[in-house]
CSV table of C-alpha atoms and ligand atoms in Angstrom, one decimal:
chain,number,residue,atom,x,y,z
A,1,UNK,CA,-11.9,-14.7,-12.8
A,2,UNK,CA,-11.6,-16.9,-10.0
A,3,UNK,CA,-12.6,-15.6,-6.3
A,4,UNK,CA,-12.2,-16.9,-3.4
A,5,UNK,CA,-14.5,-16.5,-0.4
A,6,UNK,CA,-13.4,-16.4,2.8
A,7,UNK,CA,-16.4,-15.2,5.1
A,8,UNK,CA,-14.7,-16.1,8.6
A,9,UNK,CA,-16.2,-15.4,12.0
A,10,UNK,CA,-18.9,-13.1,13.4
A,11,UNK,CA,-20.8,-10.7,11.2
A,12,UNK,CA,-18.5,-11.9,7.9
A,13,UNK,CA,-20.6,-15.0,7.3
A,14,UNK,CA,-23.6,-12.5,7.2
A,15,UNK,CA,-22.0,-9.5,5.5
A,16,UNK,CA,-20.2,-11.6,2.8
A,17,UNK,CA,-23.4,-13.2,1.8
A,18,UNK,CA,-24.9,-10.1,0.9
A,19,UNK,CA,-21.5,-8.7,-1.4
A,20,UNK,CA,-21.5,-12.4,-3.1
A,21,UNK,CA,-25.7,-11.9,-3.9
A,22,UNK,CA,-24.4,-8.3,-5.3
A,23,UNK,CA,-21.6,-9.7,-7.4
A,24,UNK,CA,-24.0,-12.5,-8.9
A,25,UNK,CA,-26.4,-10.2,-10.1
A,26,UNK,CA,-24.4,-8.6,-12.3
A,27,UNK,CA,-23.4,-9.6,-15.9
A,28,UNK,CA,-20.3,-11.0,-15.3
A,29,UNK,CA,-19.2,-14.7,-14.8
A,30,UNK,CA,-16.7,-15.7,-11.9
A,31,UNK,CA,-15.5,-18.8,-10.6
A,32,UNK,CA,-16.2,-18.5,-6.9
A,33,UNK,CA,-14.8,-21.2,-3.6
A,34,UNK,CA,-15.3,-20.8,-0.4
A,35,UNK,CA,-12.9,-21.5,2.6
A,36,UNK,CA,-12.5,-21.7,6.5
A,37,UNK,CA,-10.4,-18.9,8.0
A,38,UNK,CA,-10.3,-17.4,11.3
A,39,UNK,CA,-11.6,-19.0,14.3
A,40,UNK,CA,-14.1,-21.1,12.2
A,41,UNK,CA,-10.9,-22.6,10.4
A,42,UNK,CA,-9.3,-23.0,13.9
A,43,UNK,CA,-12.8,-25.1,15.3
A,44,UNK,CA,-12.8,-27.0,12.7
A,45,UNK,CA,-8.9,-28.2,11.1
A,46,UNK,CA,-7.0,-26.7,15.0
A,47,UNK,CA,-5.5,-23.5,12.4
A,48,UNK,CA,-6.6,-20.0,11.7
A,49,UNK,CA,-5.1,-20.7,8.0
A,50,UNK,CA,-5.5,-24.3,6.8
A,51,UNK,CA,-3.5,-25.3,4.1
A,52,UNK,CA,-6.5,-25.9,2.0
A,53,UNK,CA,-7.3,-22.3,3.0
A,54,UNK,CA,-4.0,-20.7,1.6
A,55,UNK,CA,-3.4,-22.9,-1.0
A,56,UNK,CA,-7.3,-21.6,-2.4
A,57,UNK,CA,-6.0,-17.6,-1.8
A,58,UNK,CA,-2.8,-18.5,-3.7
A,59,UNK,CA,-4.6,-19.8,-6.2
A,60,UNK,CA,-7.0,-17.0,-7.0
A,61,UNK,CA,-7.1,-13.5,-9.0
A,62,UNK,CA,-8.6,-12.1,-5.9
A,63,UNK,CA,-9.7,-13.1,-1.8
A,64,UNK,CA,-13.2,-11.4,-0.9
A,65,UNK,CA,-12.9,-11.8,3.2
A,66,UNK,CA,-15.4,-11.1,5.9
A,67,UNK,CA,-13.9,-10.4,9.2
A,68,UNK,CA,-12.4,-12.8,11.8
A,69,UNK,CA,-11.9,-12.8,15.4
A,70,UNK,CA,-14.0,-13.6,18.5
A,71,UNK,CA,-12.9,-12.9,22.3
A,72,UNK,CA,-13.3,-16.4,23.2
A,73,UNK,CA,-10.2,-17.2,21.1
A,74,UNK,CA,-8.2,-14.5,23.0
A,75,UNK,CA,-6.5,-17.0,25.2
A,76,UNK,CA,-4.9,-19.4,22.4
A,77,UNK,CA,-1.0,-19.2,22.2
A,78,UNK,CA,-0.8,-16.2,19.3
A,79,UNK,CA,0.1,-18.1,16.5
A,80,UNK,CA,-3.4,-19.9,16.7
A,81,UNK,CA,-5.5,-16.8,16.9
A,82,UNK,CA,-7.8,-16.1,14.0
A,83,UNK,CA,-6.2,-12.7,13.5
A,84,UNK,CA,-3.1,-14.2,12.8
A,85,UNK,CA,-4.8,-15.7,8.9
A,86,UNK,CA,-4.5,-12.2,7.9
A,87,UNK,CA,-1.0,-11.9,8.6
A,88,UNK,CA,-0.2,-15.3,7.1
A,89,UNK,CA,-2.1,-14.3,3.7
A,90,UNK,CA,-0.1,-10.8,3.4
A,91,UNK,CA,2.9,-12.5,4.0
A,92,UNK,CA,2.0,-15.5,1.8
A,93,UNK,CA,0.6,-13.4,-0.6
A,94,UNK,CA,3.1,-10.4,-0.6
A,95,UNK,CA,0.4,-8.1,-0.1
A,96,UNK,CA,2.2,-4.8,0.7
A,97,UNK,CA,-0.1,-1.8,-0.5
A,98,UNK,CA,-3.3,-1.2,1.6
A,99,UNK,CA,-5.9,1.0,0.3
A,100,UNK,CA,-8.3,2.5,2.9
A,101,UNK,CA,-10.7,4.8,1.6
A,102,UNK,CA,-12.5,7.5,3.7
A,103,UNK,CA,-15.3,8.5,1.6
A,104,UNK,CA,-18.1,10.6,3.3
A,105,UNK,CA,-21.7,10.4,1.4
A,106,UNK,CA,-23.8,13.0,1.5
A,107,UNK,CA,-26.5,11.5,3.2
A,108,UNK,CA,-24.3,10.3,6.4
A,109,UNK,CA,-22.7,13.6,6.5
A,110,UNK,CA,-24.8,13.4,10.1
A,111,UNK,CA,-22.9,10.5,11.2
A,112,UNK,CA,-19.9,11.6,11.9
A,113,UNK,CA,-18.7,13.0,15.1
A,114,UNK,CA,-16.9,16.2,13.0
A,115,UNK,CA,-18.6,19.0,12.0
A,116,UNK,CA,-20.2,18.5,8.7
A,117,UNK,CA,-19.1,21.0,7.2
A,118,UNK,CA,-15.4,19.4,8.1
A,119,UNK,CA,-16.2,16.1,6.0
A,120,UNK,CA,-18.9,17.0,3.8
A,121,UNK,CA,-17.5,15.7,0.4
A,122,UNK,CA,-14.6,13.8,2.1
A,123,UNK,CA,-12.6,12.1,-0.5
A,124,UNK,CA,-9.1,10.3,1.2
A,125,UNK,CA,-7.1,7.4,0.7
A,126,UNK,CA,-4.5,6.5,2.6
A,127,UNK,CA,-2.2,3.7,1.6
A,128,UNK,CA,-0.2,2.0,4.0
A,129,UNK,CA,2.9,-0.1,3.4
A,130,UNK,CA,2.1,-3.7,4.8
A,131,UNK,CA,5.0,-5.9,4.9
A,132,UNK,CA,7.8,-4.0,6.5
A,133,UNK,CA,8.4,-1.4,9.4
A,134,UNK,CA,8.6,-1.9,12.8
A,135,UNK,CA,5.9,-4.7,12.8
A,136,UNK,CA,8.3,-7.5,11.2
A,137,UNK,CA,11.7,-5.9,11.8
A,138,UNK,CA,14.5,-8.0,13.5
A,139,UNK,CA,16.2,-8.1,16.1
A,140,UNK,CA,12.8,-7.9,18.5
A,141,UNK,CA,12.5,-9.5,22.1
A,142,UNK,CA,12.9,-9.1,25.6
A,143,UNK,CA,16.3,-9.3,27.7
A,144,UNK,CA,18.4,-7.6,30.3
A,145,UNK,CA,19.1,-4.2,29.4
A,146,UNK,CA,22.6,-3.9,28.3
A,147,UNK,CA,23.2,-0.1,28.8
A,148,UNK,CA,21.7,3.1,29.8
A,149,UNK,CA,20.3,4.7,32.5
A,150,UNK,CA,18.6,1.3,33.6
A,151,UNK,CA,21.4,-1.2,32.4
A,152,UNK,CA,20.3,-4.8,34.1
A,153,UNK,CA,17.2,-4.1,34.0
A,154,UNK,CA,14.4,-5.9,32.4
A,155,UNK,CA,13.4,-4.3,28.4
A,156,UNK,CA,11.6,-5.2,25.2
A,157,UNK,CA,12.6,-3.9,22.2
A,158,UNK,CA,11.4,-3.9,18.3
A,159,UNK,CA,13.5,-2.9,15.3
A,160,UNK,CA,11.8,0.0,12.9
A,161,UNK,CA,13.0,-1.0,9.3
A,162,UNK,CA,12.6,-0.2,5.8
A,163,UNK,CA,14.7,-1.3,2.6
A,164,UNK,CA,15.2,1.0,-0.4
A,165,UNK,CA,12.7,-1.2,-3.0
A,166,UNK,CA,10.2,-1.4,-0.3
A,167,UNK,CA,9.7,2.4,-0.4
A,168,UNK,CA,9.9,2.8,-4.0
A,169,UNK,CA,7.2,0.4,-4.8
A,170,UNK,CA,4.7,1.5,-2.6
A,171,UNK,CA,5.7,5.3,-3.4
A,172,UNK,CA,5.2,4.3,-7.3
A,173,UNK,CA,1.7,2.6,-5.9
A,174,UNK,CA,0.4,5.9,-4.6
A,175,UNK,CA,1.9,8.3,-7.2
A,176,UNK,CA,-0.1,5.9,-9.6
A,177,UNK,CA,-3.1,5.8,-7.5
A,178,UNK,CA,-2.6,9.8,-7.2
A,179,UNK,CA,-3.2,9.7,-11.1
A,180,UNK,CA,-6.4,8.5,-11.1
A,181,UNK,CA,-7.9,11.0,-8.4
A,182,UNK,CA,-6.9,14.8,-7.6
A,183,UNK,CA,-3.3,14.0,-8.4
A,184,UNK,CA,-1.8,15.0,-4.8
A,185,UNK,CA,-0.1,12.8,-2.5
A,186,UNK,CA,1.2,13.4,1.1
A,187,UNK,CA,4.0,11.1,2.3
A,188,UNK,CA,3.8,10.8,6.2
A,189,UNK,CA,6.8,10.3,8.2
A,190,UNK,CA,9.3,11.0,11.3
A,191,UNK,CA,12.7,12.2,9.7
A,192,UNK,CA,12.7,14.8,12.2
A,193,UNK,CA,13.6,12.0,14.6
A,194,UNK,CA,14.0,8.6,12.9
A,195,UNK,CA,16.6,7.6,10.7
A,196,UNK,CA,14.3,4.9,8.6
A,197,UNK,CA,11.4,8.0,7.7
A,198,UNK,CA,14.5,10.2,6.8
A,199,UNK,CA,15.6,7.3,4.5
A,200,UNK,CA,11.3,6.9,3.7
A,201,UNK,CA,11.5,10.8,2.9
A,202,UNK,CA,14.6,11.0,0.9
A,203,UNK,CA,13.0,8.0,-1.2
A,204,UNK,CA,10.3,8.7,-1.8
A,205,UNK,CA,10.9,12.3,-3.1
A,206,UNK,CA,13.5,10.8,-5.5
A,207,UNK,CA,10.4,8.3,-7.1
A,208,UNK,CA,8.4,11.4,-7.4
A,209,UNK,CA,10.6,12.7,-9.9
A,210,UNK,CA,9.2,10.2,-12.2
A,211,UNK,CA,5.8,11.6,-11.5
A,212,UNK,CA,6.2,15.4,-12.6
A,213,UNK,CA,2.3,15.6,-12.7
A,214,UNK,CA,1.3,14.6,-9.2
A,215,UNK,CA,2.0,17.5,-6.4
A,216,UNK,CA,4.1,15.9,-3.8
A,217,UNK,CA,4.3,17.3,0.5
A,218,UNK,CA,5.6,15.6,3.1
A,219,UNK,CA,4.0,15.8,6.8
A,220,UNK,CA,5.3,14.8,10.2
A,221,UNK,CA,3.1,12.2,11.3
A,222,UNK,CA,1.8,13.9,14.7
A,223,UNK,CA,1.0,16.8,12.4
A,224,UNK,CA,-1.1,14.5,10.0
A,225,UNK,CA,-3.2,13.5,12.5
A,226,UNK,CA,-4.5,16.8,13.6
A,227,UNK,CA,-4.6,17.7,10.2
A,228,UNK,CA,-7.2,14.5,9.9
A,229,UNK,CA,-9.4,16.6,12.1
A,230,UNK,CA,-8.7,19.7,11.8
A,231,UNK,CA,-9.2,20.1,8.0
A,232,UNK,CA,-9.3,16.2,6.8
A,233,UNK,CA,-10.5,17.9,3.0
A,234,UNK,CA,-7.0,19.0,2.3
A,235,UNK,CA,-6.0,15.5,1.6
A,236,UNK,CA,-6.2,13.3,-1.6
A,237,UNK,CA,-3.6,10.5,-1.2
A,238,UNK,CA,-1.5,9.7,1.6
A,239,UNK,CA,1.1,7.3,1.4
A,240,UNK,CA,3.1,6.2,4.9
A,241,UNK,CA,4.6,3.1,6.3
A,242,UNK,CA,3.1,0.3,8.3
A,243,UNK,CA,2.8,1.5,11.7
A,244,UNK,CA,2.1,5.0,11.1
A,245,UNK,CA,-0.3,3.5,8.0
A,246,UNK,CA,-2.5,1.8,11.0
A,247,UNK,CA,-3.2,4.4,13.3
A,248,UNK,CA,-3.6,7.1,10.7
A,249,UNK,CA,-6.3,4.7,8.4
A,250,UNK,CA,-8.8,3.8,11.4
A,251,UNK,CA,-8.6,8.1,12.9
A,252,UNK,CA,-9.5,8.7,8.5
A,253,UNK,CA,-12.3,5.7,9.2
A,254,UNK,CA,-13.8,7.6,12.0
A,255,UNK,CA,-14.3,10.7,10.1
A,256,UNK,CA,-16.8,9.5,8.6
A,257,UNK,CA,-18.1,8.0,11.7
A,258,UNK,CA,-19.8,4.9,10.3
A,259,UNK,CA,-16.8,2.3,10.6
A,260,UNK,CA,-20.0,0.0,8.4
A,261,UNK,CA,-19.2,1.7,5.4
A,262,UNK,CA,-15.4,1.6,4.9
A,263,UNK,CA,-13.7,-1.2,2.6
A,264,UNK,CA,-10.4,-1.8,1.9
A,265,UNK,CA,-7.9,-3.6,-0.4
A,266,UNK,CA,-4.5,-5.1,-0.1
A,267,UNK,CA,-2.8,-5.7,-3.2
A,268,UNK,CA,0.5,-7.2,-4.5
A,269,UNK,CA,3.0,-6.7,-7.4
A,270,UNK,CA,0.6,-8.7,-9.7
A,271,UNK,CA,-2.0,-7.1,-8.5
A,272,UNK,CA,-3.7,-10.0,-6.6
A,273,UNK,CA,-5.5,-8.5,-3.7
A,274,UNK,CA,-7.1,-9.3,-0.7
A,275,UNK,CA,-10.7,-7.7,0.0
A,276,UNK,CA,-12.3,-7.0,3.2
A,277,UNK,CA,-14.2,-4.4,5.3
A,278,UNK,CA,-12.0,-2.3,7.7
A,279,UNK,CA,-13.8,-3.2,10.9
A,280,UNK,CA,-13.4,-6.2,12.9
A,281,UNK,CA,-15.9,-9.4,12.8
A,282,UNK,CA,-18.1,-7.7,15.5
A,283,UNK,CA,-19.2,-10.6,18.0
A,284,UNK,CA,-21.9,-7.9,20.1
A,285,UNK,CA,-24.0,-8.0,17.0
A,286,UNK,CA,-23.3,-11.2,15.1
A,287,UNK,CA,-26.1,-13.2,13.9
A,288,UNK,CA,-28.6,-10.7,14.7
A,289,UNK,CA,-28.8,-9.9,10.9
A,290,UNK,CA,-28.8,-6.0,11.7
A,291,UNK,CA,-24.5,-5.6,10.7
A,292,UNK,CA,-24.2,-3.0,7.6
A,293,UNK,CA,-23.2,-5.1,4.6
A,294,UNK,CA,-22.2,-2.3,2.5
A,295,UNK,CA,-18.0,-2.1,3.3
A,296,UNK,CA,-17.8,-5.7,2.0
A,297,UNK,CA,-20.0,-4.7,-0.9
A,298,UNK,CA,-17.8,-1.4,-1.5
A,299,UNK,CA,-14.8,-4.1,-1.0
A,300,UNK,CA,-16.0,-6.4,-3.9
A,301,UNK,CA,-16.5,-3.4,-6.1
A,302,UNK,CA,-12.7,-2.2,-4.9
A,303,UNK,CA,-11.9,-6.1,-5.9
A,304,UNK,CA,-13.6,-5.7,-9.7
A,305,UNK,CA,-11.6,-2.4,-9.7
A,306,UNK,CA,-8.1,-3.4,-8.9
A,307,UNK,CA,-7.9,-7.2,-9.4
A,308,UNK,CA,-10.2,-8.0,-11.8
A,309,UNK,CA,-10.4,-5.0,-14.6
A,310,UNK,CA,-13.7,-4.3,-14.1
A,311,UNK,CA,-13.7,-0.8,-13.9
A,312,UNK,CA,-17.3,-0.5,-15.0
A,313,UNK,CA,-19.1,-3.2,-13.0
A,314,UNK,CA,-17.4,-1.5,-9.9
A,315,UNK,CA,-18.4,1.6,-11.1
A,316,UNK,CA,-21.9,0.5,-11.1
A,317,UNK,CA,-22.1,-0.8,-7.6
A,318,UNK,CA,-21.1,2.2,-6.0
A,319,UNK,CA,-23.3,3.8,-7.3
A,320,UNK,CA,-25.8,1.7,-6.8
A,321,UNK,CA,-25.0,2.0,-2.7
A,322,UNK,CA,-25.3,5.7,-2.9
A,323,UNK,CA,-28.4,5.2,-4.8
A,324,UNK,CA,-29.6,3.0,-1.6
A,325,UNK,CA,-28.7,5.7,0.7
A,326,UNK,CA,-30.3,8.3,-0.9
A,327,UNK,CA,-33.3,6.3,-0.7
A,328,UNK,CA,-33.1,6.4,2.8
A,329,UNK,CA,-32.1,2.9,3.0
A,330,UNK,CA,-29.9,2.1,6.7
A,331,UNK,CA,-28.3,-0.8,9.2
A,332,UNK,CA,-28.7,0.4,13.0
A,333,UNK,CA,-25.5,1.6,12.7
A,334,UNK,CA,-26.3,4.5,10.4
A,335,UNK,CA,-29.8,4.9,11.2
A,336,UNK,CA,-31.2,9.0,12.4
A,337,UNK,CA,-34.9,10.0,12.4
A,338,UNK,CA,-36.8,10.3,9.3
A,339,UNK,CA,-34.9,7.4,7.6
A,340,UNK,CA,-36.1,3.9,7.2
A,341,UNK,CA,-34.6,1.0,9.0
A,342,UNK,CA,-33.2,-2.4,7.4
A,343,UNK,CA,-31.4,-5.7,8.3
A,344,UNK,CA,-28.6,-6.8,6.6
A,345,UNK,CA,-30.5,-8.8,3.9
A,346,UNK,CA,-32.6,-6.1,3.0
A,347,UNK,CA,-29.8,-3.9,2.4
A,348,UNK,CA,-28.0,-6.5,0.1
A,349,UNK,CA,-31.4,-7.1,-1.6
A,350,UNK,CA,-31.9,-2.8,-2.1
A,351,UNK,CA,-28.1,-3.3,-3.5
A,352,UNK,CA,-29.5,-5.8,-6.1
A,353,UNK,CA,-32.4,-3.9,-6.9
A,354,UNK,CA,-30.5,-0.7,-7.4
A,355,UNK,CA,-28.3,-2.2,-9.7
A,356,UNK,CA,-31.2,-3.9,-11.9
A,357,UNK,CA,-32.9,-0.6,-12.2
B,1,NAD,P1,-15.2,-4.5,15.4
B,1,NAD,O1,-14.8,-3.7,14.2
B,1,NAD,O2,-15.5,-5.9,15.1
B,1,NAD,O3,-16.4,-3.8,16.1
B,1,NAD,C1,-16.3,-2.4,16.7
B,1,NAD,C2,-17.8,-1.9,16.9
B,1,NAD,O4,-18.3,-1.6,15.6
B,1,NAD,C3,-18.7,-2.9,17.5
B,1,NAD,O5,-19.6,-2.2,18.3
B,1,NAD,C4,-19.5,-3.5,16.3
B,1,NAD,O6,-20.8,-3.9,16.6
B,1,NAD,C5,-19.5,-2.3,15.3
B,1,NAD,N1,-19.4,-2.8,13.9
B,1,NAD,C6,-18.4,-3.3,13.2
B,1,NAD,N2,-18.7,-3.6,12.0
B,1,NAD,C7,-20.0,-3.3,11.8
B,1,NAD,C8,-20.9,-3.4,10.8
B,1,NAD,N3,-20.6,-3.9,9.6
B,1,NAD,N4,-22.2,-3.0,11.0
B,1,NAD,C9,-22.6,-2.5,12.1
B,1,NAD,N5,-21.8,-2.3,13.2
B,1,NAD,C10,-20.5,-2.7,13.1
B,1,NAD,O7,-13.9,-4.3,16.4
B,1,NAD,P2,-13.7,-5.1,17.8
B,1,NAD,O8,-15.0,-5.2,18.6
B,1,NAD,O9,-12.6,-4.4,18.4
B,1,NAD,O10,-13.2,-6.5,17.5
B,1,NAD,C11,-14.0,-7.7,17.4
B,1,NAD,C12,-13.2,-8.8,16.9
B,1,NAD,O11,-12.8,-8.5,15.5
B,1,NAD,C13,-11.9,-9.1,17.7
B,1,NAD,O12,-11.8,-10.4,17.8
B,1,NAD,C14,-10.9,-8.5,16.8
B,1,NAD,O13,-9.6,-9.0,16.9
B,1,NAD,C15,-11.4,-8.7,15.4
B,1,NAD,N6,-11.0,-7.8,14.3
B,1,NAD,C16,-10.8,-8.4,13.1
B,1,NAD,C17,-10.4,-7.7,12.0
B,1,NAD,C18,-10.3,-8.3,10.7
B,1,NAD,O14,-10.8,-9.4,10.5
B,1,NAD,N7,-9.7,-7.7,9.7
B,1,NAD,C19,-10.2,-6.3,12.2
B,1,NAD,C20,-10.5,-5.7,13.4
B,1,NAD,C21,-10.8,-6.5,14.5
C-alpha cells in the first residue's frame, strides 16, 4: 500500500501530520512519500505540480492531501496558482467521482446554523462528477458578440457538456455507493431548461435499470437546494454533475456547520483516489496549531475505505473520532461551553489514544 503525502500550504502541513500519526498507529504497514504541492511546490521548483510531484501521485494506490492555497499567490498568471495542482492531479489522474459526506455527530448537533432537529442524525453524500461539464467544455472565451440583442458587443462564453459514458459511470458510482447505505439516490439536474441535464436525466434513469434495488428521483437543482435546508434528512445519495456538484456539496458542508469536520475523496476507474479535507488551506489560522485535524483524519479513513480495502481499519477510526467527541474533546472551531478545549496535536494524540483503547 503505497501513499503519497502531499501536505501543501497553510494548515495542511499541520492537519496532515496528525492523520499520518493516526494511520501509523494502527496495525497496518504502508509505504508512505512525501511531496511539494501548492504554493510550497511553486517557492520551491517555480510549479504548483512538479513533475516529481505527479509522477509520485501517479505512482501510488492512494494521494492523502492537506489543503493548498495562500492569498499571496493570488496574483501569479493562473496556470501557476497552487489551486491549479488539484486540477492537474484530477486530470492526470482521471479522478471523476467526488464523494463529499455531510455527516452530523451528535455532539455538534449545536454547531450548525439549522435547527437541530433539522440535522440531527444527518447522513448525505453527494457525489459530484469531476472531469466534465461546463468547467472543461470547449468552445470557451471572450469575443465580439456575433448575434442577438447586443451583436458587436463584447461577451464570454463557456460550453456546458456531457458525453454519454461520462454519465453512466458516475451514475453506476452512486447506484453502487447507494448499495452500501439507505439504497436511495437523487440525480440533480436542469432538463427543464438544459439540453445536457435532459441528456444527464434520460441517462441516468436508463443505468438505474440495472439497479432494480436502489430507489431512484430526480430533482431540479434550485429545488435541491432548498430541499438541503429545508429537510436535508430526506437525502441518502445524490449524484449531479460538476458545476451543480460544487455549489450543492459546500451548502451540504455547512449543514453541519463545522466545515473542520468534513473529508472527501476523489476516485478513478481503478479506484485510485485522492484524499483531502473539504475546506481550503486556511492562512488566518495557519501555524497557530488550533486548525481541526479531524476531516483529513476522516479523509485517511475514507482512503483505507475506498483505495486501500481496509474496510475495518477505517471502520475503526471513525469511530474512534466520535469516541473523541463524545469525550468532549474540540478545535476552536467546534468549541461551546462545558466542553474542553485542544490544539491540533492534542486532538491527533486523543485520535491515537482512542484507537489503542
Ligand atoms: P478555507 O476553507 O481555507 O477557510 C475558511 C474558514 O474556515 C477560515 O476562517 C478558516 O480559518 C476556517 N477553517 C478551514 N479549515 C479549518 C480547520 N480545519 N479548522 C478550523 N478552521 C478551519 O477557505 P478560504 O479562506 O476561502 O481559502 C483559503 C485558501 O485556501 C485560498 O487560497 C483558497 O484558494 C484555498 N482553498 C484550497 C482548497 C483545497 O486545497 N482543496 C479548497 C478551498 C480553498
Amino acid at each position: 500500500m503505497k501513499i503519497a503525502v502531499l501536505p501543501g500550504d497553510g494548515i495542511g502541513t499541520e492537519i496532515v501530520a496528525e492523520a499520518i500519526k493516526v494511520l501509523q498507529s494502527l496495525d497496518l504497514r504502508f509505504e508512505m512519500e512525501t511531496a511539494l504541492v501548492g504554493g510550497a511546490a511553486y517557492d520551491a521548483h517555480g510549479h504548483p505540480l512538479p513533475e516529481a510531484t505527479l509522477k509520485l501521485a501517479m505512482q501510488s494506490d492512494a494521494v492523502l492531501f492537506g489543503a493548498v492555497g495562500d492569498w499571496k499567490y493570488d496574483s501569479l498568471d493562473r496556470p501557476l496558482r497552487p489551486e491549479q495542482a488539484i486540477l492537474g492531479l484530477r486530470k492526470n489522474m482521471g479522478l471523476f467521482a467526488n464523494f463529499r459526506p455531510a455527516i452530523c455527530y451528535q455532539e455538534l448537533v449545536n454547531a450548525s446554523s439549522l435547527k437541530p432537529e433539522l440535522i440531527a442524525g444527518l447522513d448525505i453524500l453527494i457525489i459530484r462528477e469531476l472531469t466534465g461539464d461546463i468547467y472543461f467544455g470547449q468552445p470557451r472565451g471572450r469575443r465580439v458578440a456575433p448575434d442577438g440583442a447586443f451583436a458587436g458587443a463584447e461577451e464570454a462564453f463557456d460550453t456546458m457538456r456531457y458525453t454519454r459514458p461520462e454519465i453512466e459511470r458516475i451514475a453506476r458510482v452512486a447506484f453502487e455507493a447507494a448499495r452500501k447505505r439507505h439504497k436511495r439516490v437523487t440525480s440533480v439536474d436542469k432538463a427543464n431548461v438544459l439540453e445536457t441535464f435532459q441528456f444527464w436525466k434520460d441517462i441516468v434513469t436508463e443505468v438505474h435499470k440495472d439497479y432494480p434495488d436502489v430507489a431512484l428521483d430526480h430533482m431540479y437543482v434550485d429545488n435541491a437546494a432548498m430541499q438541503l435546508v429545508k429537510e436535508p434528512k430526506r437525502f441518502d445519495v445524490v449524484v449531479t454533475g460538476n458545476m451543480f456538484g460544487d455549489i450543492l456539496s459546500d451548502e451540504a458542508s455547512m449543514l453541519t456547520g463545522s466545515i473542520g469536520m468534513l473529508p472527501s475523496a476523489s476516485l478513478n476507474a481503478s479506484r485510485q483516489g485522492l484524499y483531502e479535507p473539504s475546506h481550503g488551506s486556511a492562512p488566518d489560522i495557519a501555524g497557530k496549531g488550533i486548525a481541526n485535524p479531524l476531516a483529513t483524519i476522516l479523509s485517511a479513513a475514507m482512503m483505507l475505505r475506498f483505495s486501500l480495502d481496509q474496510e475495518e481499519a477505517a471502520l475503526r477510526i471513525e469511530q474512534a473520532v466520535k469516541k473523541v467527541l463524545a469525550q468532549g474533546l474540540r478545535t476552536a472551531d467546534i468549541y461551546s461551553d462545558g466542553t474542553q478545549h485542544v490544539s491540533t496535536k492534542e486532538m491527533g494524540d486523543a485520535v491515537v489514544k482512542a484507537l489503542a483503547a
